[in-house]
XYZ file of C-alpha atoms in Angstrom:
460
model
C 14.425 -12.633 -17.227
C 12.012 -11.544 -15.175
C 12.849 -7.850 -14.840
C 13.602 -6.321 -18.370
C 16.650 -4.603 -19.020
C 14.991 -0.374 -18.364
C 13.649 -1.582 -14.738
C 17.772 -2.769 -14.101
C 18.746 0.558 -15.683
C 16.544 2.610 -13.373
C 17.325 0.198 -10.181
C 21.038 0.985 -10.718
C 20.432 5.133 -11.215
C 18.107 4.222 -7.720
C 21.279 2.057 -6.096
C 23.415 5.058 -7.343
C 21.237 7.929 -5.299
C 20.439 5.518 -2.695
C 24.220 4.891 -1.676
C 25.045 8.724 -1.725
C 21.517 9.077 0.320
C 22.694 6.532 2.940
C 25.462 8.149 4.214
C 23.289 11.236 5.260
C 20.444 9.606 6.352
C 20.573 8.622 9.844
C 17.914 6.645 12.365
C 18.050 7.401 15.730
C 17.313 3.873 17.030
C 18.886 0.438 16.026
C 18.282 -0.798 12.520
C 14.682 -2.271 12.430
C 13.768 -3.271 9.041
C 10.069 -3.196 9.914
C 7.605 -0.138 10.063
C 4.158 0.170 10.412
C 2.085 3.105 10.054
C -1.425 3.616 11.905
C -4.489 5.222 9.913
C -7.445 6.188 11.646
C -10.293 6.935 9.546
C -12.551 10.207 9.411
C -15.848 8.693 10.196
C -14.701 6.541 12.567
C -15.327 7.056 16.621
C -11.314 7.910 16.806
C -11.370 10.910 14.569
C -12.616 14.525 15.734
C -14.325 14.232 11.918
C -16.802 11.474 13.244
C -20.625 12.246 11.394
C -21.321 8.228 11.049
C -24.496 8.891 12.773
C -25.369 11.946 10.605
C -24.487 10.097 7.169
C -26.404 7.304 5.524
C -24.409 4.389 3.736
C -25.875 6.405 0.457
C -24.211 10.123 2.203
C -20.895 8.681 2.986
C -20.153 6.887 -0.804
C -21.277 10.264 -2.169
C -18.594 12.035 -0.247
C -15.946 9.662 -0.782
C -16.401 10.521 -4.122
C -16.613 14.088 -4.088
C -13.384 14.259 -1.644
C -11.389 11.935 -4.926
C -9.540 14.966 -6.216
C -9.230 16.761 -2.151
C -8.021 14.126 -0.540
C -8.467 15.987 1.841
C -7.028 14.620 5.412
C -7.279 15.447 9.443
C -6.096 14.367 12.740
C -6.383 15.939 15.997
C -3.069 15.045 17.566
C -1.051 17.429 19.489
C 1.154 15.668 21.523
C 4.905 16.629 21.731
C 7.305 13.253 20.871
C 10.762 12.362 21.451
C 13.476 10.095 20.162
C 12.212 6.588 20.323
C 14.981 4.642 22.076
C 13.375 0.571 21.411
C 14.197 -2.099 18.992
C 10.504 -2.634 18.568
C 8.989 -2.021 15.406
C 7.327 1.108 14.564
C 4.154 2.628 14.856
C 3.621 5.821 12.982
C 0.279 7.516 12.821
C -1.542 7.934 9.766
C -5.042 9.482 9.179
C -7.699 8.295 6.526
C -10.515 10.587 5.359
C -12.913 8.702 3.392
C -10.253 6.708 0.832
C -7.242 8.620 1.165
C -4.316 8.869 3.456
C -2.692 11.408 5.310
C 1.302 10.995 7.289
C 1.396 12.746 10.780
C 5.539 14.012 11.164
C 7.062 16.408 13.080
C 9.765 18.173 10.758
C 12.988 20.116 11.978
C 14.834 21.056 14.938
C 11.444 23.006 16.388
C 9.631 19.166 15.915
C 6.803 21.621 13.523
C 3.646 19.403 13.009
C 2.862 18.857 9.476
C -0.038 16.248 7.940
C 1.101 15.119 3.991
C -1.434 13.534 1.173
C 0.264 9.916 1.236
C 0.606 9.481 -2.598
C 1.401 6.239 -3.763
C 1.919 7.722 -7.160
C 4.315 11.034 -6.382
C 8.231 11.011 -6.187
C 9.441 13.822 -4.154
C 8.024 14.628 -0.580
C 7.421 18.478 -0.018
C 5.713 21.034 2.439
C 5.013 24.333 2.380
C 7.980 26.814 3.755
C 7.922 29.980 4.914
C 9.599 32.638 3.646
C 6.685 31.814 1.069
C 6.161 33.479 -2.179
C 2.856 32.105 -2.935
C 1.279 29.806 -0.076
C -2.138 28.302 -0.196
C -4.253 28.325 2.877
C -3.627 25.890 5.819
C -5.212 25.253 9.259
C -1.450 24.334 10.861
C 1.304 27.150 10.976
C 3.894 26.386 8.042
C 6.920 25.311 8.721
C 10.064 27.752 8.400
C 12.595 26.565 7.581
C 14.450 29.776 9.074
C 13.712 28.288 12.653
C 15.204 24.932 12.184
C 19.136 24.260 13.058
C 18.506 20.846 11.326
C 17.534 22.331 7.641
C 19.657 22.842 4.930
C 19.179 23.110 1.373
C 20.029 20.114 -1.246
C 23.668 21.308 -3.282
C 23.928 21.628 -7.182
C 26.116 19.498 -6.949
C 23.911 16.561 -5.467
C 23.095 13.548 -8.150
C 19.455 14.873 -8.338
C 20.433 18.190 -9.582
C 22.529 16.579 -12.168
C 20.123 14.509 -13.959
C 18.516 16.499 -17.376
C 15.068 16.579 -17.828
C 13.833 15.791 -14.261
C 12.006 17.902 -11.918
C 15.216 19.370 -10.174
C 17.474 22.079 -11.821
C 20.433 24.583 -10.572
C 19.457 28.424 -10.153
C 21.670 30.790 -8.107
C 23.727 27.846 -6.809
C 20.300 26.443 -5.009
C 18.904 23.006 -6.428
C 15.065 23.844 -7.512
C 12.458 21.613 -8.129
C 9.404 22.571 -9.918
C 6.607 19.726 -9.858
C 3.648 19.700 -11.766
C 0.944 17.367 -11.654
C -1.847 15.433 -13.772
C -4.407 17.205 -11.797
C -3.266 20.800 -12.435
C -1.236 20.878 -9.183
C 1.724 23.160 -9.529
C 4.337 23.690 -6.624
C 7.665 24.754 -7.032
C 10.451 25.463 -4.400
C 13.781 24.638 -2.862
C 15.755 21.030 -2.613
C 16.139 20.393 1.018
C 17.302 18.299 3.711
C 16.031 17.690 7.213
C 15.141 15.950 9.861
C 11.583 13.477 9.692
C 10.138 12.358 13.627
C 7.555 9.746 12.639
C 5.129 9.537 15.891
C 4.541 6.262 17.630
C 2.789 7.153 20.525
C 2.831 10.451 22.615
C 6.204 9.996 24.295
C 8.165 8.280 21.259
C 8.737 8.937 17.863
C 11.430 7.611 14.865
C 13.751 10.290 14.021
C 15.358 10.375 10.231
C 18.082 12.464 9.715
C 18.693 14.080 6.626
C 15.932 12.824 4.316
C 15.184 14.365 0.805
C 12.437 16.707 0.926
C 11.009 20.044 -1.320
C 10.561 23.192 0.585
C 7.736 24.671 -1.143
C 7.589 28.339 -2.472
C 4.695 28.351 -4.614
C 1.537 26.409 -5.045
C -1.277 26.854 -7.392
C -3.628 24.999 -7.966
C -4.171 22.972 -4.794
C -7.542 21.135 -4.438
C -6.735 20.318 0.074
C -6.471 24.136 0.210
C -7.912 25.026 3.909
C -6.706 22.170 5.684
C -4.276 20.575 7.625
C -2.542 19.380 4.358
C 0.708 20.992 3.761
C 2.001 18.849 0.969
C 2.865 15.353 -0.230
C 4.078 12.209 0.788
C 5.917 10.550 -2.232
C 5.664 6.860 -2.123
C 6.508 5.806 -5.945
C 9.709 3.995 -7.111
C 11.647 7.524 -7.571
C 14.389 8.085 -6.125
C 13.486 10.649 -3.981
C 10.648 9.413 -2.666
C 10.186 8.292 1.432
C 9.862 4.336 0.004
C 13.455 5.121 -1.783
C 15.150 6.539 1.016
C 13.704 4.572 3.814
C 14.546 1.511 2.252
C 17.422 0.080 4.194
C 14.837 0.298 7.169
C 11.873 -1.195 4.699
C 13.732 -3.512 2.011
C 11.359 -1.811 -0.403
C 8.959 -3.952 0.461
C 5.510 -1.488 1.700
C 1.861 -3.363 2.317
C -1.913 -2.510 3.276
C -4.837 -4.010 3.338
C -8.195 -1.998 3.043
C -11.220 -2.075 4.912
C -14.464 -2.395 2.912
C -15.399 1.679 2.712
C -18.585 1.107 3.515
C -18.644 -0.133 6.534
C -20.705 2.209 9.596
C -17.532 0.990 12.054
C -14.346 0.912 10.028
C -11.392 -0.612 11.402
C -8.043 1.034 11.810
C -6.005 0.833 9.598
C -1.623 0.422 8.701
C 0.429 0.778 6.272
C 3.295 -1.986 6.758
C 6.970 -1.974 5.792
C 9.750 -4.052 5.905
C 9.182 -7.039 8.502
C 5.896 -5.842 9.560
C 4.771 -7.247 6.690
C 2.140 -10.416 7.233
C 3.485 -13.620 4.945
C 0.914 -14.140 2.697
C -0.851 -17.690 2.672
C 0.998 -19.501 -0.010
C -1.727 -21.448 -1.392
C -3.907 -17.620 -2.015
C -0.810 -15.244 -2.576
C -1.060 -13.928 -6.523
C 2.266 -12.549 -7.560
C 2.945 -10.640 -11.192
C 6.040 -8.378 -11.739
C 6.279 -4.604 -12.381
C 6.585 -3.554 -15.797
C 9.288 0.060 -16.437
C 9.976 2.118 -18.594
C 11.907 5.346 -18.712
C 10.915 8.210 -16.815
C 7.750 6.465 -15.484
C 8.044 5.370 -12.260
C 4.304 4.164 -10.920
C 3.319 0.868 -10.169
C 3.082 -0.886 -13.730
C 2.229 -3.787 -13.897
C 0.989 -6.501 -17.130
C -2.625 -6.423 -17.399
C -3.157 -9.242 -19.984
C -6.771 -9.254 -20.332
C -10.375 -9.101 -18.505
C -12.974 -11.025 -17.623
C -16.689 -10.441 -17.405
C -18.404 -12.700 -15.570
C -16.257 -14.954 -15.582
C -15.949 -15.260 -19.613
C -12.884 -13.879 -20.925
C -12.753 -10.984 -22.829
C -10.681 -11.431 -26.105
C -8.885 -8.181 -25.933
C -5.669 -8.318 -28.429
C -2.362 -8.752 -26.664
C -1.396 -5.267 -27.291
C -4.642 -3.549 -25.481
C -3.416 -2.813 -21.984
C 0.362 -2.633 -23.023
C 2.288 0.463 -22.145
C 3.357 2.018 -25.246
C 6.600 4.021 -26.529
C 4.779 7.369 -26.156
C 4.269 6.996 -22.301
C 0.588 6.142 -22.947
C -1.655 3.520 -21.967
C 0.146 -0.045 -19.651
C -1.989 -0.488 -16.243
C -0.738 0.534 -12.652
C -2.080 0.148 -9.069
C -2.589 2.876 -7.265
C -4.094 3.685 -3.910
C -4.387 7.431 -4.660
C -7.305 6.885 -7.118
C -10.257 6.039 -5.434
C -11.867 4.269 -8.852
C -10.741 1.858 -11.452
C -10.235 3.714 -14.844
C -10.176 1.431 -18.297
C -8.264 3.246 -20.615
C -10.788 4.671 -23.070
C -8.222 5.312 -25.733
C -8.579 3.080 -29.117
C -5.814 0.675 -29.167
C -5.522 -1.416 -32.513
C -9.198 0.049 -33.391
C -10.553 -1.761 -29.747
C -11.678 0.532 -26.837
C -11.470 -1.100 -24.040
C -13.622 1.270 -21.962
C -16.357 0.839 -24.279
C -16.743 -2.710 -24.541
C -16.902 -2.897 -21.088
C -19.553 -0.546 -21.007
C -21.647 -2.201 -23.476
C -21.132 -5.635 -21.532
C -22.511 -3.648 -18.568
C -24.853 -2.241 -20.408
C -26.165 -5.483 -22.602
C -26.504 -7.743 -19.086
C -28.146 -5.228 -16.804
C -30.659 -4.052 -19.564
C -30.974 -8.134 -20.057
C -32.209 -8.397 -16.419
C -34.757 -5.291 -17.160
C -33.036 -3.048 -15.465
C -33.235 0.619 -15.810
C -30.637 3.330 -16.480
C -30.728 6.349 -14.034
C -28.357 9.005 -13.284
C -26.073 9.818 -9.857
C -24.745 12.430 -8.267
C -21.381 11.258 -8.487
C -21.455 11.593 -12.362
C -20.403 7.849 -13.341
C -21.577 6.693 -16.056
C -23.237 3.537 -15.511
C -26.292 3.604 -13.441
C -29.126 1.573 -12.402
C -32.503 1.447 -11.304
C -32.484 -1.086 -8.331
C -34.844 -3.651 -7.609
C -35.421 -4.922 -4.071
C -35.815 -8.309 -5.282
C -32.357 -8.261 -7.687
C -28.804 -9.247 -6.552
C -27.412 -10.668 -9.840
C -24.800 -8.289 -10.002
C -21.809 -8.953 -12.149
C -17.908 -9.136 -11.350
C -15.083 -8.956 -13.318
C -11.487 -10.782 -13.014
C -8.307 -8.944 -14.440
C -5.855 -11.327 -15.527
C -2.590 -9.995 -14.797
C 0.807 -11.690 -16.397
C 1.980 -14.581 -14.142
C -1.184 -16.091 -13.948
C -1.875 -13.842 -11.340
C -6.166 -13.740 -11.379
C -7.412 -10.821 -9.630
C -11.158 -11.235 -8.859
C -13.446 -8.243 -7.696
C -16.441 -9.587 -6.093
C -19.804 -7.621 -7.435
C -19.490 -5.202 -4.133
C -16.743 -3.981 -4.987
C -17.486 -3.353 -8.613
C -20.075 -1.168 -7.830
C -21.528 1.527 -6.048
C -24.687 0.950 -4.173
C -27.428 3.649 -3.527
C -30.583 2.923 -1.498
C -32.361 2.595 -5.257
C -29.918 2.738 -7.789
C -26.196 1.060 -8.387
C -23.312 2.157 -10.422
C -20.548 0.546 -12.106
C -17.417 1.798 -9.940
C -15.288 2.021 -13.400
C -14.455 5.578 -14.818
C -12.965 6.401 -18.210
C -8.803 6.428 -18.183
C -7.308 9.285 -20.523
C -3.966 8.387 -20.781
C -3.786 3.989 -19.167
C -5.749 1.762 -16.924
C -5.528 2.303 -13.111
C -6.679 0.161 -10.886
C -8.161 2.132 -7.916
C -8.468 1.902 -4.070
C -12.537 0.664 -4.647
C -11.397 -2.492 -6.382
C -8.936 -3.327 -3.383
C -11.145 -3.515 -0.772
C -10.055 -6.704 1.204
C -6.821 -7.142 -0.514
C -3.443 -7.665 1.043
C -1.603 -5.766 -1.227
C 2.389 -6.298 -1.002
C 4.446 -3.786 -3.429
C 8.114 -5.625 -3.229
C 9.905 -3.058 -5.415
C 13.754 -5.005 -4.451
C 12.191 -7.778 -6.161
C 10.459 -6.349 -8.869
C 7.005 -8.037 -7.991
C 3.345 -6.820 -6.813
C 2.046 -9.814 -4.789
C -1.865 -9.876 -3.283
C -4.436 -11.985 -1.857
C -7.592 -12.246 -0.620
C -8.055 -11.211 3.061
C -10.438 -10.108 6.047
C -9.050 -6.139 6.747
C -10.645 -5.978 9.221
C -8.328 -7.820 11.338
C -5.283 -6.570 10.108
């Protein structure tokens, strides 16, 4: 079988929210099951954050690595939208600073502009409400939920409130979610319902009636303080996330390809659902399934083993496997902008480590220097003008799905020094936006299945 028996249990606990979900949510349009959502990046001539021609190549990495934990996110739209009334597909803006994403919505009967972190790792979607207990800072007004005739809050009664141990419980006869995450990020409100308008252009937008959402309380802890960030945009396999209940318009199928970082002119960029999706060449297209377990609802998927240069590494089969204590197993994830290896030892074999020394042993080979960065990575090099024997690793995924990352997008280049773009994973192996650059990445959660392939961004 090629979905075990916990990624059925969840998908019928999903099937079971989803169907009560359904018969709230409403779309304003006919039933397109294709959506596409515009980024625009930060340093690029579309963005009121434009410094290309302030910023070296050398500058802008630097940042993009010091914004990792901000994610910090802006766009200077402030045109008023209404219902969109087409059967085209759908268009909704998205902004990109450095190598993470921000969702432009309108929210409630007032249509109050709000910009989320797009987190392909978090469940639940939330924003910051007013009456507020304990707000954090933010350059747009918050929205109050007091104003809207389209808000109401989530009852106990509601299959999310029911389930023990999650993040939603029953105080007062109001359905409360408190949220804490890996990063220290603490928020903590009320279960609500209301109506999403997704942009397309400045006279049309897609309206969602009655989605799943948290209105925010309390915040601590809250690294995109002073911006336009009010929140999250949940994109994981929960049930309350946007990819859950948007799914009869999307099929759970989501996509996006990304555009070298680098780059002085970036390309804009989408995130494609449903339809919108490209077919992937058949004789490129990779495909390995997602891997579950209980109460862990990222992007798993069966990392096998790795190869350096093209040799492969004789890891034992148990290295990269996700164990019973939640630890270790490999996802994908777009929110990290990094690779991490999993420095844990695993059968008396860190992973992190020999990778390191393989680094370590072939660079010093080639009479190469270490150095230090900025950035803090570990792996630096001195960088001769005349050397470009850079390595590349492959990670063999179950399926026989090979995943090859040329040398520029192992590393990090630096007018006289390179690093190995790899950071130490404390609790599994993620494989970070850095190591998809120029990959058509295709998350078919109905099917159970990551699929990618090699691709040109750019002219996505």
């Amino acid at each position: 079988m090629f979905l075990s028996l916990r990624f059925l249990s969840a998908k019928l606990f999903l099937c079971l929210c989803l169907t009560l979900f359904q018969h709230h949510v409403t779309f304003s349009a006919s039933n397109p099951t294709g959506l596409t959502l515009r980024a625009v990046l930060d340093d690029s001539p579309n963005s009121p954050l434009y410094l290309i021609e302030n910023m070296t190549i050398a500058e802008r990495i630097e940042r993009f690595i010091q914004v990792t934990n901000a994610k910090d996110n802006y766009l200077n739209l402030n045109a008023r939208v209404g219902p969109d009334k087409s059967n085209s597909l759908s268009r909704v803006v998205m902004a990109r600073d450095g190598l993470f994403y921000s969702v432009w919505l309108l929210i409630g009967s007032q249509g109050q502009e709000v910009k989320l972190l797009m987190d392909t790792g978090g469940g639940l979607t939330w924003t910051q409400c007013q009456p507020c207990l304990n707000c954090f800072p933010q350059n747009l007004p918050i929205y109050d939920s007091r104003a809207s005739t389209t808000y109401s809050t989530l009852s106990c009664d509601h299959p999310l409130c029911q389930v023990e141990g999650s993040l939603y419980t029953c105080v007062d006869d109001l359905c409360i979610f408190v949220h804490n995450y890996h990063g220290g990020l603490y928020t903590t409100g009320v279960a609500s319902l209301e109506t999403f308008y997704f942009p397309m252009d400045p006279s049309t937008a897609l309206t969602f009636n009655n989605l799943v959402f948290g209105c925010s309380r309390d915040s601590r802890n809250v690294v995109f303080q002073d911006t336009e960030l009010s929140g999250i945009f949940g994109m994981n396999m929960m049930p309350d996330s946007l990819m859950s209940q948007l799914s009869s318009f999307t099929n759970f199928r989501f996509s996006y390809c990304l555009v070298p970082f680098p780059d002085l002119i970036p390309h804009t960029l989408v995130l494609r659902f449903g339809d919108d999706i490209p077919l992937l060449p058949p004789e490129r297209v990779k495909t390995t399934m997602f891997v579950h377990a209980p109460d862990l609802y990222n992007y798993y998927v069966n990392l096998v083993t790795i190869s350096f240069l093209n040799v492969r590494l004789g890891f034992p089969p148990s290295q990269f496997q996700l164990r019973e204590d939640g630890l270790g197993g490999c996802f994908v994830d777009s929110g990290y902008l990094l690779t991490a290896i999993e420095d844990n030892y695993v059968g008396g074999v860190n992973a992190y480590d020999v990778l390191m020394d393989l680094f370590t042993a072939y660079y010093e080979s080639n009479n190469l220097r270490r150095t230090t960065d900025p950035s803090g990575l570990d792996m630096c090099f001195e960088r001769p003008n005349d050397f470009n024997n850079f390595a590349n690793l492959t990670f063999h995924f179950d399926g026989e799905a090979d995943y090859f990352v040329p040398p520029q997008h192992l590393h990090i280049f630096q007018q006289d020094h390179f690093c190995v773009a790899i950071t130490r994973g404390r609790y599994a192996t993620v494989l970070g936006a850095w190591q998809q650059q120029n990959k058509r990445m295709l998350y078919d959660v109905g099917l159970g299945r990551l699929q990618f392939a090699d691709e040109n961004c750019a002219n996505d």
